[in-house]
Coordinates of C-alpha atoms in Angstrom, one line a residue:
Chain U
X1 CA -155.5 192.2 -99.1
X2 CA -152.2 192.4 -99.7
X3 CA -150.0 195.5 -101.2
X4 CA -147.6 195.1 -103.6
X5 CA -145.0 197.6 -105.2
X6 CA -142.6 197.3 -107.9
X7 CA -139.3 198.7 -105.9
X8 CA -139.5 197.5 -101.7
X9 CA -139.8 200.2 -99.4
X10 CA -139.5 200.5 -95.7
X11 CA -142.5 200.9 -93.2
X12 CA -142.9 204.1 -92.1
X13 CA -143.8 205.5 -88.4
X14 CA -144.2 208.3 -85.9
X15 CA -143.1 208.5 -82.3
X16 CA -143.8 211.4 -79.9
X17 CA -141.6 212.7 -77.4
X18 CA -143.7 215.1 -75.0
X19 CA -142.3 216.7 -71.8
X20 CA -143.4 218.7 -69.0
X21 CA -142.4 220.3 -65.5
X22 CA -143.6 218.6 -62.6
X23 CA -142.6 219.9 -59.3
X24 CA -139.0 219.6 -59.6
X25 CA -138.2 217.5 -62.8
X26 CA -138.5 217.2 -66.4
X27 CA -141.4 214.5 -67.4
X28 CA -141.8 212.6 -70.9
X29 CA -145.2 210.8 -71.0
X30 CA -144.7 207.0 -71.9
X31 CA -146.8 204.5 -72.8
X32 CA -147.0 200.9 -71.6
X33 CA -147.5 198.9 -75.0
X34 CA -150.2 196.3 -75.3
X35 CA -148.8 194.5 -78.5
X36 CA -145.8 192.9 -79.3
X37 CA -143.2 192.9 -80.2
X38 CA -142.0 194.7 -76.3
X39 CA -145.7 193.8 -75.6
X40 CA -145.7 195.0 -71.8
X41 CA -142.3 197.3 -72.1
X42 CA -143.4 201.2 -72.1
X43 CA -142.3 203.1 -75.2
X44 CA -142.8 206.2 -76.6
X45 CA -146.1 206.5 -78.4
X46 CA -146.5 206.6 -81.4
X47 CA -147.6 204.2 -84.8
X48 CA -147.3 203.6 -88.6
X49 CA -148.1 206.4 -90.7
X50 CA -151.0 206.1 -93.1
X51 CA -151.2 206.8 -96.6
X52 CA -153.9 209.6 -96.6
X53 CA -152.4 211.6 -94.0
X54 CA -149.2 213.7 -93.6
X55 CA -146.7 213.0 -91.0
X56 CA -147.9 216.1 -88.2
X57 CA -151.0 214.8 -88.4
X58 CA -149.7 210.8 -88.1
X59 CA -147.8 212.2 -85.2
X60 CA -150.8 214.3 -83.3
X61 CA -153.2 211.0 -84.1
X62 CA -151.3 208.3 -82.5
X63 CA -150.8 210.7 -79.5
X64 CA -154.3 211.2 -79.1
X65 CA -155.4 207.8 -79.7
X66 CA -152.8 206.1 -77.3
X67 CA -152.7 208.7 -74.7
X68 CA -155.5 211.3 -75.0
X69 CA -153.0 213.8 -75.1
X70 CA -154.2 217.0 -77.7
X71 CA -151.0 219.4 -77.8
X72 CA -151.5 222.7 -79.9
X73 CA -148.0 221.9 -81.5
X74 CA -146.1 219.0 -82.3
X75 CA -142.3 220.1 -83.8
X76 CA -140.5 217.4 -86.1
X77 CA -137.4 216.2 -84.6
X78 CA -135.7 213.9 -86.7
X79 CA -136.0 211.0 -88.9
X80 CA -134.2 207.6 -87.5
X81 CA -133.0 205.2 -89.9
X82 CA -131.1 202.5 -88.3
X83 CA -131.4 199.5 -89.9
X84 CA -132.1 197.2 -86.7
X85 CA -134.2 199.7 -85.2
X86 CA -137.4 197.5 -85.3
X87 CA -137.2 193.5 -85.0
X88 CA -140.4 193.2 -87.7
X89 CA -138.9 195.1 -90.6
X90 CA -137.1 198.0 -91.6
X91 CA -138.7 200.5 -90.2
X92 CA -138.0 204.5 -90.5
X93 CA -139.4 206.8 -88.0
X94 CA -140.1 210.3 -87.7
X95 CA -140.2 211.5 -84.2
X96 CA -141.5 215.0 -83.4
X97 CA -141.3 216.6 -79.6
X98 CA -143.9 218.9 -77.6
X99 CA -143.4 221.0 -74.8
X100 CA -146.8 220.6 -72.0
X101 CA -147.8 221.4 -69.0
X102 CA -148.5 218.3 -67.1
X103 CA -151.1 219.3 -64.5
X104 CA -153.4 220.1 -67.3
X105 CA -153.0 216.5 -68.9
X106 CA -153.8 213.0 -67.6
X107 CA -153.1 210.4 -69.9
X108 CA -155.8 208.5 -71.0
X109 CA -154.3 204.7 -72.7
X110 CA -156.0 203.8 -75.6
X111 CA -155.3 201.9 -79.1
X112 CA -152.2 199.4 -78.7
X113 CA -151.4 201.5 -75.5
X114 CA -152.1 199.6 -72.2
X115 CA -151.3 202.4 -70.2
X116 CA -150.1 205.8 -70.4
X117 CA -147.7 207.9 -67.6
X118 CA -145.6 210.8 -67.1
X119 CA -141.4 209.7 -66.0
X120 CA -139.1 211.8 -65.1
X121 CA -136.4 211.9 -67.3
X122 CA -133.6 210.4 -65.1
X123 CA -135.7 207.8 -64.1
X124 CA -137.4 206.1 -67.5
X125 CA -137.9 202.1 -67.7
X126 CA -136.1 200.3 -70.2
X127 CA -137.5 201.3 -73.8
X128 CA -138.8 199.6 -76.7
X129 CA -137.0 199.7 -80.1
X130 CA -134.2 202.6 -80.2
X131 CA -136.6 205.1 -78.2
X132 CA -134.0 205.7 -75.3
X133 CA -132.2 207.1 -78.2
X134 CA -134.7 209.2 -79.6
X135 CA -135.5 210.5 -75.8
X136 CA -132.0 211.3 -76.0
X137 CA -132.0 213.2 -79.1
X138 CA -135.0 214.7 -78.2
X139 CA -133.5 216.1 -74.9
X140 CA -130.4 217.4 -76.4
X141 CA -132.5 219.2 -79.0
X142 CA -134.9 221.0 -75.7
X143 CA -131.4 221.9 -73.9
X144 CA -130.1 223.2 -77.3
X145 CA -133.2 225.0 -78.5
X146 CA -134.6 226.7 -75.0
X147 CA -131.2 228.8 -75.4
X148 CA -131.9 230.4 -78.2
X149 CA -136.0 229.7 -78.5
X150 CA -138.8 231.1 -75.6
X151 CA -139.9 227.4 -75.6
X152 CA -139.7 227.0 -72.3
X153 CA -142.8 229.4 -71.8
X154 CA -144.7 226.1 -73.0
X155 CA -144.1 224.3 -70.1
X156 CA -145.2 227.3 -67.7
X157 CA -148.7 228.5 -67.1
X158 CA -149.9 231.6 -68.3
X159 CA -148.1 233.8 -65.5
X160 CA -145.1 233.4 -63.9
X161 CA -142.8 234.8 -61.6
X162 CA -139.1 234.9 -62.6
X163 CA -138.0 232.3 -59.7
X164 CA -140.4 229.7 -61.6
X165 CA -138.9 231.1 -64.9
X166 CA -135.7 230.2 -63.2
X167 CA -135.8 227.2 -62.3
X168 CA -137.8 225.7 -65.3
X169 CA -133.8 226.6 -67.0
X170 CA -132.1 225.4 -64.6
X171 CA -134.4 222.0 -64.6
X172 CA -134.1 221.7 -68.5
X173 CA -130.7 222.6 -68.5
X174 CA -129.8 220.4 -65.7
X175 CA -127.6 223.2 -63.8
X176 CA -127.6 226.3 -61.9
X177 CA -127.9 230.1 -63.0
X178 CA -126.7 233.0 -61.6
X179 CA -129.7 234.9 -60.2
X180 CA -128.5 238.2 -61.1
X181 CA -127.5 237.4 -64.6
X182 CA -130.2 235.7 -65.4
X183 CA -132.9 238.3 -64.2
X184 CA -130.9 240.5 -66.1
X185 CA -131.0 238.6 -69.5
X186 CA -135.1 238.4 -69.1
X187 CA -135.3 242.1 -68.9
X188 CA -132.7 242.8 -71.5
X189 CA -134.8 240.3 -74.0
X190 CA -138.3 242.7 -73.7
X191 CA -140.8 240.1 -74.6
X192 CA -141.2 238.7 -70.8
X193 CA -143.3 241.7 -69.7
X194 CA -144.4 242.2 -65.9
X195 CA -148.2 241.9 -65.1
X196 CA -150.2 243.7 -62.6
X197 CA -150.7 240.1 -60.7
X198 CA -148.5 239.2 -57.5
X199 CA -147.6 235.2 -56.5
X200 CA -149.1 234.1 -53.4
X201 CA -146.3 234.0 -51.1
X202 CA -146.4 232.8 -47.5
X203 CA -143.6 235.1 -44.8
X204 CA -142.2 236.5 -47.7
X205 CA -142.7 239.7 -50.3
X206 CA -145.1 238.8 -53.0
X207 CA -143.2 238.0 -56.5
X208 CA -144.5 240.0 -59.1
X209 CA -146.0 237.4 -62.1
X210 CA -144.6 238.2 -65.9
X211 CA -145.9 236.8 -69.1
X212 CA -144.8 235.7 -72.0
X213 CA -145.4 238.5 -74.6
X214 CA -145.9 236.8 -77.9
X215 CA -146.1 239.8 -79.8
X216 CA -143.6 241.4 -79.2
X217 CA -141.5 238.2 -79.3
X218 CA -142.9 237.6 -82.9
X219 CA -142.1 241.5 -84.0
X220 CA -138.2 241.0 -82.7
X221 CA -137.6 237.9 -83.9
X222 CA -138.8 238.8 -87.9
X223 CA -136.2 241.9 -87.6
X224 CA -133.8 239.5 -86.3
X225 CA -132.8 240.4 -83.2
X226 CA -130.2 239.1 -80.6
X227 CA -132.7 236.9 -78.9
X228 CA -130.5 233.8 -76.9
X229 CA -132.5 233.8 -73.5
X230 CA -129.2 232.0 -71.9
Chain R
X1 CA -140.4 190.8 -108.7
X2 CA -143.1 192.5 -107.1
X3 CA -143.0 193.5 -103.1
X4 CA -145.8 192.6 -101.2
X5 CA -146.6 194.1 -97.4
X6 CA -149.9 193.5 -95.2
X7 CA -149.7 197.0 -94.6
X8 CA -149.3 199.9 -97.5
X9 CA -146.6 202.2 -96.8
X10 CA -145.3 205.1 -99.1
X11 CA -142.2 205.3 -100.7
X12 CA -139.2 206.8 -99.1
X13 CA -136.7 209.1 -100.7
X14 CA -133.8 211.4 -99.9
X15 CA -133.1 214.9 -101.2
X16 CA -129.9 216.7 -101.1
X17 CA -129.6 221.1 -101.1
X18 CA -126.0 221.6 -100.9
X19 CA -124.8 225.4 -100.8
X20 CA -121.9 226.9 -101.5
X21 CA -120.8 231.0 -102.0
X22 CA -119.5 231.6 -105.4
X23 CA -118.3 235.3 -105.6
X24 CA -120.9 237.6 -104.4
X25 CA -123.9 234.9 -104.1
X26 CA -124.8 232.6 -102.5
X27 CA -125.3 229.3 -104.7
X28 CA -127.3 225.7 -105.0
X29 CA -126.2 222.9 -106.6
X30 CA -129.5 221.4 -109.1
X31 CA -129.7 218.5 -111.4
X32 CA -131.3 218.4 -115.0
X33 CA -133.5 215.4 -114.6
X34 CA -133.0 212.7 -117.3
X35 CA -135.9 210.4 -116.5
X36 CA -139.6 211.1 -115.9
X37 CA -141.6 212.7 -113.9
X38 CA -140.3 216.5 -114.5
X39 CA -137.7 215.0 -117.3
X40 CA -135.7 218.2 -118.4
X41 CA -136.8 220.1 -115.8
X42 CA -134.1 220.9 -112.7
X43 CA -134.3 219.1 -109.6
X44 CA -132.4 218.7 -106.2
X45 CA -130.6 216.0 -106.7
X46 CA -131.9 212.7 -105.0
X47 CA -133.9 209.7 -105.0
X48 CA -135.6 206.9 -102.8
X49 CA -133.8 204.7 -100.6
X50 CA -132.6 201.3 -100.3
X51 CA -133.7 199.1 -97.9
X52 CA -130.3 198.0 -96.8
X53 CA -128.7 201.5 -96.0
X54 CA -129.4 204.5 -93.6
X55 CA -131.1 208.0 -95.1
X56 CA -127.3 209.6 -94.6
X57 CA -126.5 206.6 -96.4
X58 CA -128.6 207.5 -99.2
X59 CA -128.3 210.8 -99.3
X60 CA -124.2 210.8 -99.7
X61 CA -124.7 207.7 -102.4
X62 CA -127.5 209.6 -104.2
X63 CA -125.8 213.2 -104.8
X64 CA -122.6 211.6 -105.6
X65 CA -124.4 209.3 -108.1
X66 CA -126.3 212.4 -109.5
X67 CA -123.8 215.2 -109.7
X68 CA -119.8 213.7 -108.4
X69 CA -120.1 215.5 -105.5
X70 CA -118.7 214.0 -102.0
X71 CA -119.3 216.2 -99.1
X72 CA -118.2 215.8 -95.4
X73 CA -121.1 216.1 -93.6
X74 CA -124.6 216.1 -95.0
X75 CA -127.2 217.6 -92.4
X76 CA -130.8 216.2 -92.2
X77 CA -133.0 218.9 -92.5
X78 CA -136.6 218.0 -92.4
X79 CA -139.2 215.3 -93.4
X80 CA -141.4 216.2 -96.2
X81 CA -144.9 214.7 -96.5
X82 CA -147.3 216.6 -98.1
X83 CA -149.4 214.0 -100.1
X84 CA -149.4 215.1 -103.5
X85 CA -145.8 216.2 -103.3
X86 CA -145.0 213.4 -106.2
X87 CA -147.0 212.8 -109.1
X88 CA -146.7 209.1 -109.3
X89 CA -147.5 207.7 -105.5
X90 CA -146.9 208.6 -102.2
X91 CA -143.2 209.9 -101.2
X92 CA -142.1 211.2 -98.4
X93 CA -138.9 212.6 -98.5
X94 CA -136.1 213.2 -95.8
X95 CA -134.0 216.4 -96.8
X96 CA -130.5 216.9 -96.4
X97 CA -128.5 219.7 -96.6
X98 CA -124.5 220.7 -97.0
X99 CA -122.4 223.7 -97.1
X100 CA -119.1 223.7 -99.8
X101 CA -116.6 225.4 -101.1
X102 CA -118.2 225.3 -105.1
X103 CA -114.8 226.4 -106.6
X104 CA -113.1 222.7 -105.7
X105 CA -116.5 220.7 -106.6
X106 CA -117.3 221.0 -110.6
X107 CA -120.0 219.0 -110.8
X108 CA -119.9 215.9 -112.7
X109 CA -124.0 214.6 -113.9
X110 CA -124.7 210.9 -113.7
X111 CA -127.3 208.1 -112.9
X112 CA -130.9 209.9 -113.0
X113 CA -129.0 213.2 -113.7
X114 CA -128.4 214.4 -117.3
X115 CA -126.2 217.6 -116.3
X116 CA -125.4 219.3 -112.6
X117 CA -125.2 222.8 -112.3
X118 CA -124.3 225.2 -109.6
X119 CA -127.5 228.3 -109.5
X120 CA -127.5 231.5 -107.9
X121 CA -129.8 230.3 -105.4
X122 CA -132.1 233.6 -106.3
X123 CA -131.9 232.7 -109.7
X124 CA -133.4 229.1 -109.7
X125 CA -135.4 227.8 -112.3
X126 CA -138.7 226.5 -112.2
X127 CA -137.9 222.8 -109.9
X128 CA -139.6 219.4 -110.0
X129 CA -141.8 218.3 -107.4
X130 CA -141.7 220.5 -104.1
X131 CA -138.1 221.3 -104.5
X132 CA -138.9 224.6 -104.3
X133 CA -140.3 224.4 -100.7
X134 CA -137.4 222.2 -100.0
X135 CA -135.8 224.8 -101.1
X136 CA -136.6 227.9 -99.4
X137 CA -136.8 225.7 -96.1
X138 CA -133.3 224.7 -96.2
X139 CA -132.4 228.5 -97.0
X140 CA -134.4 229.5 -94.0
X141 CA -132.6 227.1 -91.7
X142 CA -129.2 228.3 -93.0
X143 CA -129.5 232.0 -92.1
X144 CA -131.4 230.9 -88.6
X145 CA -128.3 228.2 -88.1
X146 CA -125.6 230.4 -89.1
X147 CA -126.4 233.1 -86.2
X148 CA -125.4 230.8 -83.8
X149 CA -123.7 228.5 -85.0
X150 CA -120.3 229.1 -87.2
X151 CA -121.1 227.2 -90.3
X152 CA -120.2 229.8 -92.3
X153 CA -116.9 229.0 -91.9
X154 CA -118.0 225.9 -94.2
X155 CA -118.2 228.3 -97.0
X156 CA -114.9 230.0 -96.5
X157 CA -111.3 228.8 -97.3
X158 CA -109.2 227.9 -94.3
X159 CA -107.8 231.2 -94.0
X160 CA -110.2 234.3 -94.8
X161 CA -109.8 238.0 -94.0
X162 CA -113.0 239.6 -91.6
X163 CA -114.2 241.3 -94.9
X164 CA -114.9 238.6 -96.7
X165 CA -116.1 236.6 -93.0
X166 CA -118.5 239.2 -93.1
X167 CA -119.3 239.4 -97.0
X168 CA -120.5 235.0 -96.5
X169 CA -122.9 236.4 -93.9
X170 CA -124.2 238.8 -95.7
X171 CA -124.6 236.9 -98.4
X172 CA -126.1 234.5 -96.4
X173 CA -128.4 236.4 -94.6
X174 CA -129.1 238.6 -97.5
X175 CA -128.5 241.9 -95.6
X176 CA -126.2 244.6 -94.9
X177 CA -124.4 244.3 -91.4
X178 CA -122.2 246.9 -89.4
X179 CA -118.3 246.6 -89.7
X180 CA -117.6 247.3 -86.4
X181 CA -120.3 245.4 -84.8
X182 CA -119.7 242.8 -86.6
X183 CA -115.3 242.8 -86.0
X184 CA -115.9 243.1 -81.9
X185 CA -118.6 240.2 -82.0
X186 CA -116.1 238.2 -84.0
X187 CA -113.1 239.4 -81.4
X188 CA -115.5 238.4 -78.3
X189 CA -116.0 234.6 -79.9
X190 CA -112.7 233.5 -79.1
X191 CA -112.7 231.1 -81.8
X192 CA -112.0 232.8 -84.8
X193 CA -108.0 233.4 -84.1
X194 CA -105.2 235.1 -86.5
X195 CA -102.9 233.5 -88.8
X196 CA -99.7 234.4 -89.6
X197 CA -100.5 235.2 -93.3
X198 CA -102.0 238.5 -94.6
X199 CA -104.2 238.7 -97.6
X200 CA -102.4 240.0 -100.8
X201 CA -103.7 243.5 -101.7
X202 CA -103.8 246.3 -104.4
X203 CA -103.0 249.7 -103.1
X204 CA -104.0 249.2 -99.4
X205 CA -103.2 247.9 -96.7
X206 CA -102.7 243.9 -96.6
X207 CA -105.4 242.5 -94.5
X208 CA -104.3 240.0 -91.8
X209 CA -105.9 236.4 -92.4
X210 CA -107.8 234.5 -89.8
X211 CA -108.8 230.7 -89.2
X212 CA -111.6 228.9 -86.8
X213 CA -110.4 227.3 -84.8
X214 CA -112.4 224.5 -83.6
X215 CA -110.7 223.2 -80.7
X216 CA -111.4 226.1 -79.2
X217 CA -115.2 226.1 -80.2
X218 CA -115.9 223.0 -79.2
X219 CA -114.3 223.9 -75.7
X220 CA -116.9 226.5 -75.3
X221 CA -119.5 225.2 -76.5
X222 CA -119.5 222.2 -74.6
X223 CA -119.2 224.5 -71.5
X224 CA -122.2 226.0 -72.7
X225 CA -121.2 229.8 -73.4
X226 CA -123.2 232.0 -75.0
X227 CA -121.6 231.2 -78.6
X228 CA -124.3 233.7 -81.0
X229 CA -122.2 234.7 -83.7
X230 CA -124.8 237.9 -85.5

């Protein structure tokens, strides 16, 4: 049954861009699509938006239902607008981005997904519609925001030590830090607190683990603290 | 002539909160709405989109339709899709958001608009739709944004003495801040360099004036130094 309106409107549609840290790289999960139009190209996933549901929840559905992925948080990106962004129609999309860690989560391809994997970044296929440019976008705003933001705790587990902290920046950020500077920017911040647990190292002295202390992160930040992490 | 779609989609608008500082506050720029819903009440100016032109698009045509106003740069803020955030169907709306200089922009109603006024942004009245939430959103990203970024400078003339530099944040932030603090973070920026002119004062001292300079800022911050302004 058709839908008509008095004044034309575009379609409207979500697309997720999810990362995570795997071994050495940054991941987004892709999905292979099983529809045209790219029918067979991987893509972000994602879908149109229906008319009983707000755009998080659009976003969080599509995810589960072509991936399997549940993430505790979805953030709202931006809203892309070109006109030629989608061969069927005019087509506005809201992306949003989440921050994983990939171990836990193996994609399970479902709805107009054929499949569904983790890529590192430097090394995605060819994309449907304009999502290399909303990866883009996306990774400019996760370089930008894991300055100023302890967002990068989300793609660590529960304990850390400060080499892993380390080198999750330095993968993000796509360049080296100073050691020194940098260990001393974690303890100047005080919501990375130390725990009584030690890494299991092999030859070496055991790192100390340290936590992400949301507390006091949430107490600092409402009084407005200095809190850029690099 | 009616638009008909396989699929139902809702309708897509744009709406605009542009701020500017106006003395000592910090002030909004509303619309009296001269068509229904919410006729007579005050609004942020705005409306839906066209399908042949981007949301930027829209959003410059609309708030120069609605109030005369012609900014530089409009700033996408966030998608809005609660689903009874319009009385008469689904709308989502994309918000955008701008920082002026009120004194050069009187505004000048038109279209949908029956008058455009500039409001002490703690002195609204009552607004149509959720343009309240819009609102207080795009008041919340301002004083996050303008700690590390310097958009204040938006607000300011091009030459401004460090009082009043540090009057727009206050304003802006809507707290007191520490004059010395405040003069060495300034002097550690790098990018906000003397002039040659000094401020014309009463019975003290003549306070030199100062410019950004954003050849400089954009030097740094594409090198990636720790730029936090407050």
């Amino acid at each position: 049954m058709p839908f008509t309106y008095d004044y034309p409107r575009p379609a409207l549609a979500v697309d997720c861009v999810v990362f995570g840290l795997r071994e050495s790289s940054l991941v987004v999960l892709l999905v292979r699509r099983g529809v045209p139009p790219f029918e067979g190209s991987w893509a972000l996933p994602g879908g149109f938006v229906r008319l009983d549901e707000t755009l998080d929840r659009a976003a969080e559905r599509e995810l589960v239902e072509e991936s399997g992925l549940k993430v505790a948080y979805l953030e709202q990106l931006y809203t892309f607008s070109a006109l030629d962004r989608d061969p069927r129609e005019r087509v506005v999309s809201v992306a949003y981005f989440a921050l994983v860690n990939p171990v836990e989560h193996r994609p399970q391809a479902g709805s107009d997904a054929a499949s569904a994997a983790w890529f590192d970044v430097r090394e995605a296929p060819a994309l449907a519609f304009d999502h290399r440019h909303i990866l883009q976008v996306a990774l400019e705003r996760l370089r930008s925001k894991v300055r100023y933001r302890p967002i990068g705790f989300g793609l660590l587990p529960e304990r850390f030590s400060l080499t892993q902290l380390q080198r999750a920046y330095e993968i993000i950020l796509d360049r080296p830090l100073d050691k020194r500077n940098f260990r001393k920017k974690i303890a100047a911040l005080g919501f990375v607190v130390p725990t009584d647990a030690l890494e299991e190292g092999v030859g070496r002295r055991a790192a100390r683990l340290f936590r992400f202390d949301r507390a006091v992160y949430a107490a600092l930040s409402e009084k407005g603290f200095d809190l850029e992490l690099i």
